[in-house]
Coordinates of C-alpha atoms and ligand atoms in Angstrom, one line a residue:
M29 CA -29.1 3.9 2.5
T30 CA -25.5 4.8 4.0
A31 CA -21.8 5.2 2.5
L32 CA -21.3 1.9 3.7
M33 CA -23.3 0.9 0.9
V34 CA -20.5 2.2 -1.9
G35 CA -18.3 -0.4 -2.9
M36 CA -19.7 -3.2 -0.8
P37 CA -19.2 -6.7 -1.4
R38 CA -21.6 -8.3 -3.6
A39 CA -23.7 -11.3 -2.7
R40 CA -21.2 -14.7 -3.0
P41 CA -22.0 -18.7 -2.6
A42 CA -21.5 -19.6 1.1
V43 CA -18.5 -21.3 1.9
A44 CA -19.1 -25.1 2.7
A45 CA -18.5 -25.1 7.0
T46 CA -16.6 -28.5 7.7
G47 CA -15.3 -27.8 11.0
P48 CA -13.6 -25.3 12.7
A49 CA -10.9 -23.6 10.1
A50 CA -7.3 -24.1 11.1
I51 CA -4.0 -23.4 9.5
G52 CA -4.6 -24.2 5.7
D53 CA -7.6 -23.4 5.5
P54 CA -8.4 -20.1 3.5
L55 CA -9.1 -16.4 5.0
V56 CA -12.7 -16.2 4.4
D57 CA -14.5 -13.2 6.0
T58 CA -18.3 -12.7 6.6
H59 CA -18.9 -11.3 3.4
G60 CA -17.0 -13.9 1.6
R61 CA -14.1 -12.1 0.4
V62 CA -10.7 -14.5 0.3
H63 CA -8.3 -13.0 1.9
R64 CA -4.3 -13.4 -0.6
D65 CA -2.5 -10.2 0.1
L66 CA -1.0 -9.5 3.2
R67 CA 1.0 -5.5 3.2
I68 CA 3.4 -5.7 5.7
S69 CA 4.8 -2.5 7.5
L70 CA 8.7 -2.7 8.1
T71 CA 9.1 0.6 9.3
D72 CA 7.4 3.5 10.3
R73 CA 10.4 6.1 9.6
C74 CA 11.6 7.5 6.5
S75 CA 13.7 9.4 4.3
L76 CA 10.6 11.9 2.8
R77 CA 7.9 13.8 5.0
C78 CA 5.0 13.8 2.6
T79 CA 2.4 16.3 3.4
Y80 CA -0.4 14.2 2.9
C81 CA 1.4 11.3 5.4
M82 CA 4.0 12.5 7.6
P83 CA 4.0 15.6 9.8
E84 CA 7.0 18.0 9.0
Q85 CA 8.2 17.1 12.9
G86 CA 7.2 16.0 16.1
N87 CA 6.2 12.4 14.7
E88 CA 6.7 9.9 17.7
W89 CA 8.8 7.2 16.7
L90 CA 7.7 3.5 17.0
A91 CA 10.3 2.6 19.9
R92 CA 13.3 0.4 18.2
E93 CA 11.8 -2.3 20.5
S94 CA 8.6 -2.8 19.5
I95 CA 9.3 -3.3 15.8
L96 CA 9.3 -7.0 14.7
T97 CA 12.5 -9.0 14.2
L98 CA 12.9 -10.7 10.4
E99 CA 12.4 -14.1 12.7
E100 CA 9.1 -12.7 13.8
I101 CA 7.6 -11.2 10.5
E102 CA 8.6 -14.9 8.3
R103 CA 6.8 -17.0 11.3
I104 CA 3.7 -14.6 10.6
A105 CA 4.3 -15.3 7.2
R106 CA 4.4 -18.7 6.8
V107 CA 1.3 -18.9 8.4
A108 CA -0.6 -16.4 6.4
A109 CA 1.0 -18.4 3.2
A110 CA -0.3 -21.9 4.4
D111 CA -3.4 -19.7 5.0
G112 CA -3.8 -19.0 1.1
I113 CA -1.8 -15.3 1.0
S114 CA -0.4 -15.2 -2.0
T115 CA 1.8 -12.1 -2.5
F116 CA 3.7 -10.0 0.3
R117 CA 4.2 -6.3 -0.1
L118 CA 6.5 -4.6 1.8
T119 CA 5.8 -1.2 3.2
G120 CA 6.5 1.2 5.2
G121 CA 7.4 4.0 6.2
E122 CA 10.5 3.7 3.7
P123 CA 10.7 0.1 3.6
L124 CA 14.3 0.3 2.5
L125 CA 15.3 2.0 5.3
R126 CA 15.5 -1.4 6.8
R127 CA 19.0 -2.3 7.7
D128 CA 18.4 -6.3 7.1
I129 CA 15.7 -5.5 3.7
V130 CA 17.8 -7.9 1.7
D131 CA 17.3 -10.6 4.1
V132 CA 13.4 -9.8 4.9
V133 CA 13.2 -10.4 1.0
R134 CA 15.4 -13.6 1.1
R135 CA 13.4 -15.0 3.9
L136 CA 10.2 -14.4 2.7
S137 CA 10.7 -15.1 -1.2
A138 CA 11.3 -19.2 0.2
I139 CA 8.0 -19.6 1.3
E140 CA 5.7 -21.4 -0.4
G141 CA 1.9 -21.7 0.0
P142 CA -0.5 -24.1 -1.3
A143 CA -0.4 -22.7 -4.7
G144 CA 3.4 -22.1 -4.8
P145 CA 6.0 -19.9 -4.4
V146 CA 4.8 -16.4 -2.8
Q147 CA 5.2 -13.0 -4.6
I148 CA 7.4 -10.3 -3.3
A149 CA 6.2 -6.7 -4.4
M150 CA 7.7 -3.3 -2.7
T151 CA 6.2 0.2 -2.6
T152 CA 9.3 2.5 -2.1
N153 CA 10.0 6.4 -2.8
G154 CA 13.3 4.6 -4.8
I155 CA 15.7 6.2 -2.5
R156 CA 18.5 4.1 -1.7
L157 CA 17.3 1.8 -4.8
P158 CA 20.2 2.2 -7.2
E159 CA 22.4 0.6 -4.4
V160 CA 20.3 -2.5 -3.1
L161 CA 18.1 -3.3 -6.0
P162 CA 20.7 -6.0 -7.5
D163 CA 20.8 -7.8 -4.2
L164 CA 17.2 -7.1 -3.9
A165 CA 16.3 -9.0 -7.1
A166 CA 18.6 -12.0 -6.5
A167 CA 17.0 -12.2 -2.9
G168 CA 13.6 -13.1 -5.1
L169 CA 11.9 -9.2 -5.0
S170 CA 9.3 -9.9 -7.7
R171 CA 7.6 -6.3 -8.9
L172 CA 8.1 -2.5 -7.4
N173 CA 5.9 0.3 -6.8
I174 CA 7.9 3.7 -6.6
S175 CA 6.2 6.6 -5.3
I176 CA 6.5 9.7 -7.0
D177 CA 3.5 13.0 -7.0
T178 CA 5.6 15.5 -9.6
I179 CA 8.8 15.7 -11.5
R180 CA 9.2 19.3 -10.9
R181 CA 12.3 20.0 -8.5
D182 CA 10.7 22.9 -6.5
R183 CA 7.2 21.3 -6.4
F184 CA 8.8 17.9 -4.9
A185 CA 10.9 19.8 -2.4
A186 CA 7.8 21.7 -1.0
L187 CA 5.2 18.2 -1.3
T188 CA 8.0 15.8 0.5
R189 CA 9.5 18.6 2.3
R190 CA 13.1 16.8 1.3
D191 CA 15.1 18.6 -1.9
R192 CA 15.9 14.9 -3.0
L193 CA 13.8 14.4 -6.4
D194 CA 17.0 13.5 -8.2
D195 CA 17.5 10.3 -5.8
V196 CA 13.9 9.5 -6.6
L197 CA 14.6 9.9 -10.0
E198 CA 17.9 7.6 -10.2
G199 CA 15.8 4.9 -8.2
I200 CA 13.3 4.9 -11.0
A201 CA 16.0 4.6 -13.4
A202 CA 17.7 2.0 -11.7
A203 CA 14.2 0.3 -11.5
A204 CA 13.6 0.2 -15.4
A205 CA 16.7 -1.1 -15.9
S206 CA 16.4 -4.4 -13.6
G207 CA 13.7 -5.4 -16.1
L208 CA 11.6 -6.1 -12.7
A209 CA 7.8 -5.7 -14.4
P210 CA 5.4 -4.6 -14.3
L211 CA 7.3 -1.3 -13.0
K212 CA 4.3 1.2 -11.9
L213 CA 4.7 4.2 -10.3
N214 CA 2.2 5.9 -8.2
A215 CA 0.9 9.7 -7.6
V216 CA -1.5 11.1 -5.1
A217 CA -3.4 14.1 -6.9
M218 CA -3.5 17.5 -5.3
R219 CA -5.0 19.9 -5.7
G220 CA -3.4 23.1 -6.4
V221 CA -0.2 21.0 -6.5
N222 CA 0.3 18.6 -8.7
D223 CA -3.2 18.6 -11.0
D224 CA -1.7 20.3 -13.8
E225 CA 0.9 17.8 -14.0
L226 CA -0.8 14.6 -14.4
V227 CA -0.4 14.1 -18.3
D228 CA 3.6 15.0 -17.8
L229 CA 3.4 12.6 -15.0
V230 CA 2.2 9.9 -17.3
D231 CA 4.3 10.5 -20.5
F232 CA 7.5 10.7 -18.0
A233 CA 5.9 7.1 -16.5
I234 CA 5.8 6.1 -20.5
G235 CA 9.4 7.4 -21.2
Q236 CA 10.5 4.4 -17.9
G237 CA 8.6 2.1 -19.2
A238 CA 6.2 2.1 -16.6
Q239 CA 2.4 2.3 -15.7
L240 CA 1.5 5.3 -13.7
R241 CA -1.5 5.0 -11.3
F242 CA -3.0 8.0 -9.7
I243 CA -4.2 7.8 -6.0
E244 CA -7.1 9.6 -4.8
Q245 CA -6.0 11.2 -1.6
M246 CA -7.2 9.4 1.5
P247 CA -7.7 10.8 5.2
L248 CA -5.0 9.5 6.3
D249 CA -2.6 12.1 7.1
A250 CA -0.5 13.0 10.5
G251 CA -2.5 16.2 10.7
H252 CA -5.6 15.4 10.0
T253 CA -5.9 18.2 7.4
W254 CA -7.5 16.2 4.6
D255 CA -11.0 17.5 2.9
R256 CA -13.0 15.7 0.9
T257 CA -14.3 18.9 -1.0
Q258 CA -10.5 19.9 -1.9
M259 CA -9.4 16.4 -3.1
V260 CA -9.0 15.6 -6.5
T261 CA -11.7 12.9 -8.0
R262 CA -11.4 9.9 -10.1
D263 CA -13.7 11.7 -12.5
E264 CA -11.3 14.9 -13.0
I265 CA -8.6 12.4 -13.3
L266 CA -9.6 11.2 -16.5
A267 CA -11.1 14.5 -17.7
A268 CA -7.2 15.8 -17.6
L269 CA -6.2 12.6 -19.4
A270 CA -9.1 12.7 -21.8
A271 CA -7.8 16.0 -23.1
R272 CA -4.7 14.3 -24.5
W273 CA -5.5 10.6 -25.1
T274 CA -8.6 8.8 -26.2
L275 CA -9.0 6.1 -22.4
T276 CA -10.2 2.5 -22.8
P277 CA -11.2 0.9 -20.0
V278 CA -9.0 -2.3 -19.5
P279 CA -12.1 -5.2 -18.4
G280 CA -10.8 -8.0 -15.9
R281 CA -9.7 -6.1 -12.7
G282 CA -10.4 -8.7 -10.4
G283 CA -9.2 -7.6 -6.6
A284 CA -6.5 -5.2 -7.8
P285 CA -7.5 -1.7 -6.4
A286 CA -6.5 0.2 -9.9
E287 CA -9.0 0.5 -12.6
R288 CA -6.5 1.0 -16.0
W289 CA -7.8 2.6 -19.3
T290 CA -5.6 2.0 -22.0
L291 CA -4.0 5.6 -24.2
D292 CA -4.9 6.2 -27.7
G293 CA -5.6 1.9 -27.8
G294 CA -2.6 1.0 -26.2
P295 CA 0.2 -0.4 -25.3
H296 CA 0.5 1.6 -22.5
T297 CA -2.1 2.1 -20.1
V298 CA -3.1 4.3 -17.1
G299 CA -4.1 3.4 -13.6
V300 CA -6.6 5.1 -10.9
I301 CA -7.0 4.3 -7.4
A302 CA -10.2 5.9 -6.5
S303 CA -10.6 4.7 -2.9
V304 CA -12.5 8.0 -1.8
T305 CA -15.2 8.3 -4.7
A306 CA -15.4 4.8 -6.2
P307 CA -14.3 2.5 -3.4
F308 CA -13.3 -1.5 -4.2
C309 CA -14.0 -2.6 -0.7
G310 CA -16.6 -5.4 -2.4
D311 CA -13.2 -7.3 -4.0
C312 CA -10.8 -5.9 -1.1
D313 CA -8.2 -9.3 -0.4
R314 CA -5.8 -7.3 1.3
L315 CA -5.0 -7.6 5.3
R316 CA -1.8 -4.7 6.9
L317 CA 0.4 -5.5 9.6
T318 CA 2.3 -2.7 10.7
A319 CA 5.7 -2.7 12.1
D320 CA 4.9 -3.1 15.7
G321 CA 3.3 -6.3 15.1
Q322 CA -0.5 -5.3 14.9
L323 CA -2.9 -6.5 12.4
R324 CA -5.4 -4.8 10.5
N325 CA -8.3 -5.8 8.2
C326 CA -8.7 -2.1 6.6
L327 CA -6.6 1.2 6.4
F328 CA -9.1 3.1 7.7
S329 CA -9.9 0.2 10.7
T330 CA -9.8 1.9 14.1
T331 CA -9.3 -1.6 15.9
E332 CA -6.1 -3.4 15.7
F333 CA -5.1 -7.5 16.6
D334 CA -1.8 -7.2 18.4
L335 CA 0.4 -10.2 18.0
V336 CA 3.4 -9.1 20.0
P337 CA 2.1 -11.3 23.0
V338 CA 1.7 -14.3 20.6
L339 CA 5.3 -13.9 19.2
R340 CA 7.0 -12.7 22.8
Q341 CA 5.2 -14.8 25.1
G342 CA 5.2 -18.2 23.8
G343 CA 2.4 -18.9 21.6
T344 CA 1.8 -21.5 18.9
D345 CA 1.8 -20.9 14.8
E346 CA -2.0 -22.1 15.7
D347 CA -2.5 -18.6 17.7
I348 CA -1.2 -16.3 14.8
D349 CA -3.6 -18.4 12.9
R350 CA -6.1 -17.8 15.0
M351 CA -5.3 -14.2 15.7
L352 CA -5.6 -13.8 11.2
R353 CA -9.1 -15.6 11.6
S354 CA -10.3 -12.7 14.5
C355 CA -9.0 -10.1 12.0
V356 CA -10.8 -11.2 9.1
A357 CA -13.7 -12.0 10.7
R358 CA -14.7 -8.5 12.2
K359 CA -13.5 -7.0 8.5
L360 CA -16.4 -4.6 7.8
P361 CA -17.9 -4.5 4.5
G362 CA -16.8 -0.6 3.9
H363 CA -14.8 2.2 4.7
A364 CA -17.1 4.4 5.0
I365 CA -15.2 7.8 4.3
D366 CA -18.2 9.1 3.3
D367 CA -20.1 8.6 6.4
P368 CA -20.7 11.9 8.4
G369 CA -19.5 9.3 11.8
F370 CA -16.2 8.7 10.0
L371 CA -13.3 8.1 12.7
Q372 CA -10.2 8.7 11.0
P373 CA -7.6 5.7 12.2
A374 CA -5.3 7.7 15.5
R375 CA -2.0 6.4 13.3
G376 CA -0.9 8.4 10.0
M377 CA 0.2 6.3 6.6
N378 CA 3.5 6.3 7.3
A379 CA 3.0 3.9 10.6
I380 CA -0.2 1.9 9.0
G381 CA 1.5 0.9 5.9
G382 CA 0.4 2.3 2.4
Ligands
LIG1 N1 7.7 5.2 1.4 C1 7.0 4.3 0.4 C2 6.3 4.9 -0.6 O1 5.9 6.0 -0.6 O2 5.6 4.8 -1.7 C3 6.0 3.3 1.4 C4 5.0 3.6 2.0 S1 4.0 5.1 1.4 C5 2.7 5.0 2.8 C6 2.7 4.1 0.2 C7 1.7 4.5 -0.4 O3 0.3 5.3 0.2 C8 2.6 5.5 -1.5 O4 2.2 5.6 -2.7 C9 1.9 7.1 -0.8 O5 1.7 8.0 -1.8 C10 0.3 6.6 -0.4 N2 0.0 7.4 0.6 C11 0.6 8.1 1.7 N3 -0.4 8.9 2.5 C12 -1.2 9.2 1.5 C13 -3.0 9.3 1.6 N4 -3.0 10.3 2.9 N5 -3.6 8.9 0.9 C14 -3.3 8.4 -0.2 N6 -2.3 8.0 -0.8 C15 -1.4 8.0 0.3
LIG2 FE1 7.7 8.5 3.2 FE2 5.7 7.3 1.4 FE3 5.1 8.4 3.8 FE4 6.1 10.0 1.7 S1 4.1 8.2 1.5 S2 6.8 10.5 3.7 S3 7.7 8.6 0.9 S4 5.6 6.8 3.6

């Protein structure tokens, strides 16, 4: 048995075949997984340089003309929504660096799928949020995830290679005051970097009325320095938290990446996204669109499906639909990080879209 078996899709009833799939049919892969979530990377650029994501310098940015326009993104999103995608998560790079970010949110939030209006979520480092959040909320943003791995200034500067902790804290405060809920804070747990700060991060999140979610570090850094033996595991994170709180699993996870626990019986909760040691591929309902128009069916996929010729050389919406279906049809059962033959994708996390 290979590591591919871990977290593989469970057997599901076959979907009745009534003819070739077309716009309006759900995006079901060969393992029965129905896709409802499209993560849209708006740029590969960023205001920070987190060590686990980007190189300090020497990054080769995507050419400006290769970045999808607002109209191109909207067109793909309309077809995807008709096919049952109900959540668009805007990410990057740093999505708030995109100048037309408010228009992106406005145009996408106006899209309706078969089950009604879509939800627009965003993952951001929070910098610039105080400035743009009122407009984003008015444009239809549904909810926010903000990344913060440490609340100590020196560590923040070393980890992100930028001394901008105050900007991030102001972004989190603005999000907390905005009432957009639930507010989630993401922290990648790292050995010798912030693994002595896990309880403090949860306390900080509670103080902001937010839910902390720890992420296991994945092999997606631009420098390819990830080491399985060095990563902080789900079990280590839980052990650190259990020293302070009684953790009780929250049932009903569905397709969500985070497992959740209540702290001392609630109401506060903490989440862990254990992509490496407890993969949740069997319930994955996510697709990804890179800023330069490549569809991906997995963070760790080494294959991309190029929508640019379809968009820029007169392709139809049916062609976009077919590309979505080809991408979904080739989705593997699991990511195989633990397989000896695992190949890290060529792009770093900032270019794939986290
Ligand atoms: N710049 C935004 C931010 O940091 O929230 C959005 C893009 S970032 C790539 C999205 C998420 O991916 C962040 O929560 C970040 O911590 C996470 N991430 C980046 N590289 C990672 C890695 N190698 N392993 C695990 N999570 C990673
Ligand atoms: Fe930028 Fe987000 Fe990557 Fe950090 S994790 S470098 S904030 S894209």
